[in-house]
Coordinates of C-alpha atoms in Angstrom, one line a residue:
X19 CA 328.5 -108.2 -66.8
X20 CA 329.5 -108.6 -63.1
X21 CA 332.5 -107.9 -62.2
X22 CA 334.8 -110.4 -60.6
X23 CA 335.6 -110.2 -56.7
X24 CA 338.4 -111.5 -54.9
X25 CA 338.9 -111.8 -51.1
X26 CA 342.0 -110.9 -49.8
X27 CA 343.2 -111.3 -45.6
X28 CA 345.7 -108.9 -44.2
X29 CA 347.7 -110.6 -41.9
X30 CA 347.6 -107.6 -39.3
X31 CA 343.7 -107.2 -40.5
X32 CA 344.4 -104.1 -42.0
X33 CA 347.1 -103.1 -45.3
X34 CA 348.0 -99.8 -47.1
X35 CA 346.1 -99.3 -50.0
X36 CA 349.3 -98.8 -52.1
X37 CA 350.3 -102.6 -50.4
X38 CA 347.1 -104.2 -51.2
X39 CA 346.8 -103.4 -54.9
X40 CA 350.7 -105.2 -55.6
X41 CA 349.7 -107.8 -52.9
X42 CA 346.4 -108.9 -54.3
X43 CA 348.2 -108.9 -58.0
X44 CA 346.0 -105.8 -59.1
X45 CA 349.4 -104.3 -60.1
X46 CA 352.6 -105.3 -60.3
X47 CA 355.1 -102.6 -59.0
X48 CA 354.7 -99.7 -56.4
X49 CA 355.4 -97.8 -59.7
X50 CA 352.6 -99.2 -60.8
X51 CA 350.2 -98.7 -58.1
X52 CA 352.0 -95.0 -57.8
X53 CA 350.5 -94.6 -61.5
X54 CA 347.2 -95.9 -61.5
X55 CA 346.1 -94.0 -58.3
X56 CA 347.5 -90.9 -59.8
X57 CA 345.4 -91.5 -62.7
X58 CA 342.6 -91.8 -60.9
X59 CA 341.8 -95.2 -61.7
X60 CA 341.4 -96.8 -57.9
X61 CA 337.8 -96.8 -56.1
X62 CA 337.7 -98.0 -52.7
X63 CA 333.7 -98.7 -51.7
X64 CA 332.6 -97.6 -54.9
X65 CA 334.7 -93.8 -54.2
X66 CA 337.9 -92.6 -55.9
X67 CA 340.5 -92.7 -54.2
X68 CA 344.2 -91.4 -55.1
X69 CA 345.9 -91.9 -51.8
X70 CA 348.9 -94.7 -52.0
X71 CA 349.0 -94.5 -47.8
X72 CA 345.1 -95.0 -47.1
X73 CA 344.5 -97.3 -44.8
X74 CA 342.0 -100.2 -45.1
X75 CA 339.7 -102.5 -42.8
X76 CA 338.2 -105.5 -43.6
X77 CA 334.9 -105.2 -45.7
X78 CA 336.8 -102.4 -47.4
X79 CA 336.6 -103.1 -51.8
X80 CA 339.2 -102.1 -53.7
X81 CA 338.8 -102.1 -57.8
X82 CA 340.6 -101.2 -60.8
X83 CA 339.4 -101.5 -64.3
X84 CA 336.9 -104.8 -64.1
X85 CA 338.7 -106.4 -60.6
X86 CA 337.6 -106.2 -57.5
X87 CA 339.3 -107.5 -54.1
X88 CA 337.7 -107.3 -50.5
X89 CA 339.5 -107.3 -47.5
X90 CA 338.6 -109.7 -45.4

């Protein structure tokens, strides 16, 4: 099963990790995203990643659990 991909455009063409996962509807709070990157649960390009502040480009992948979204 593939999973499903979403493409998401930063106004400023780049966001805050912590921003795009409660932008993009991935989470629902800052709590939320606080809490899921603290349980190691966020990849970014296929790596873990547990920083709320990292900043991403366009191309960049951001997924949690079976989502997906791409910067665009």
């Amino acid at each position: 099963m593939v999973a499903e991909m979403d493409d998401f455009q930063a106004k400023d063409g780049m966001i805050r990790l912590g921003q795009l996962l409660k932008a993009s509807g991935l989470v629902m709070t800052g709590g939320e995203a606080k809490m899921v990157l603290a349980e190691e649960r966020v990849r970014v390009n296929g790596e873990l990643e547990t920083r709320r502040g990292r900043q991403l480009h366009p191309g960049d992948v951001v997924s949690l659990g079976g989502e997906s979204v791409r910067l665009t």
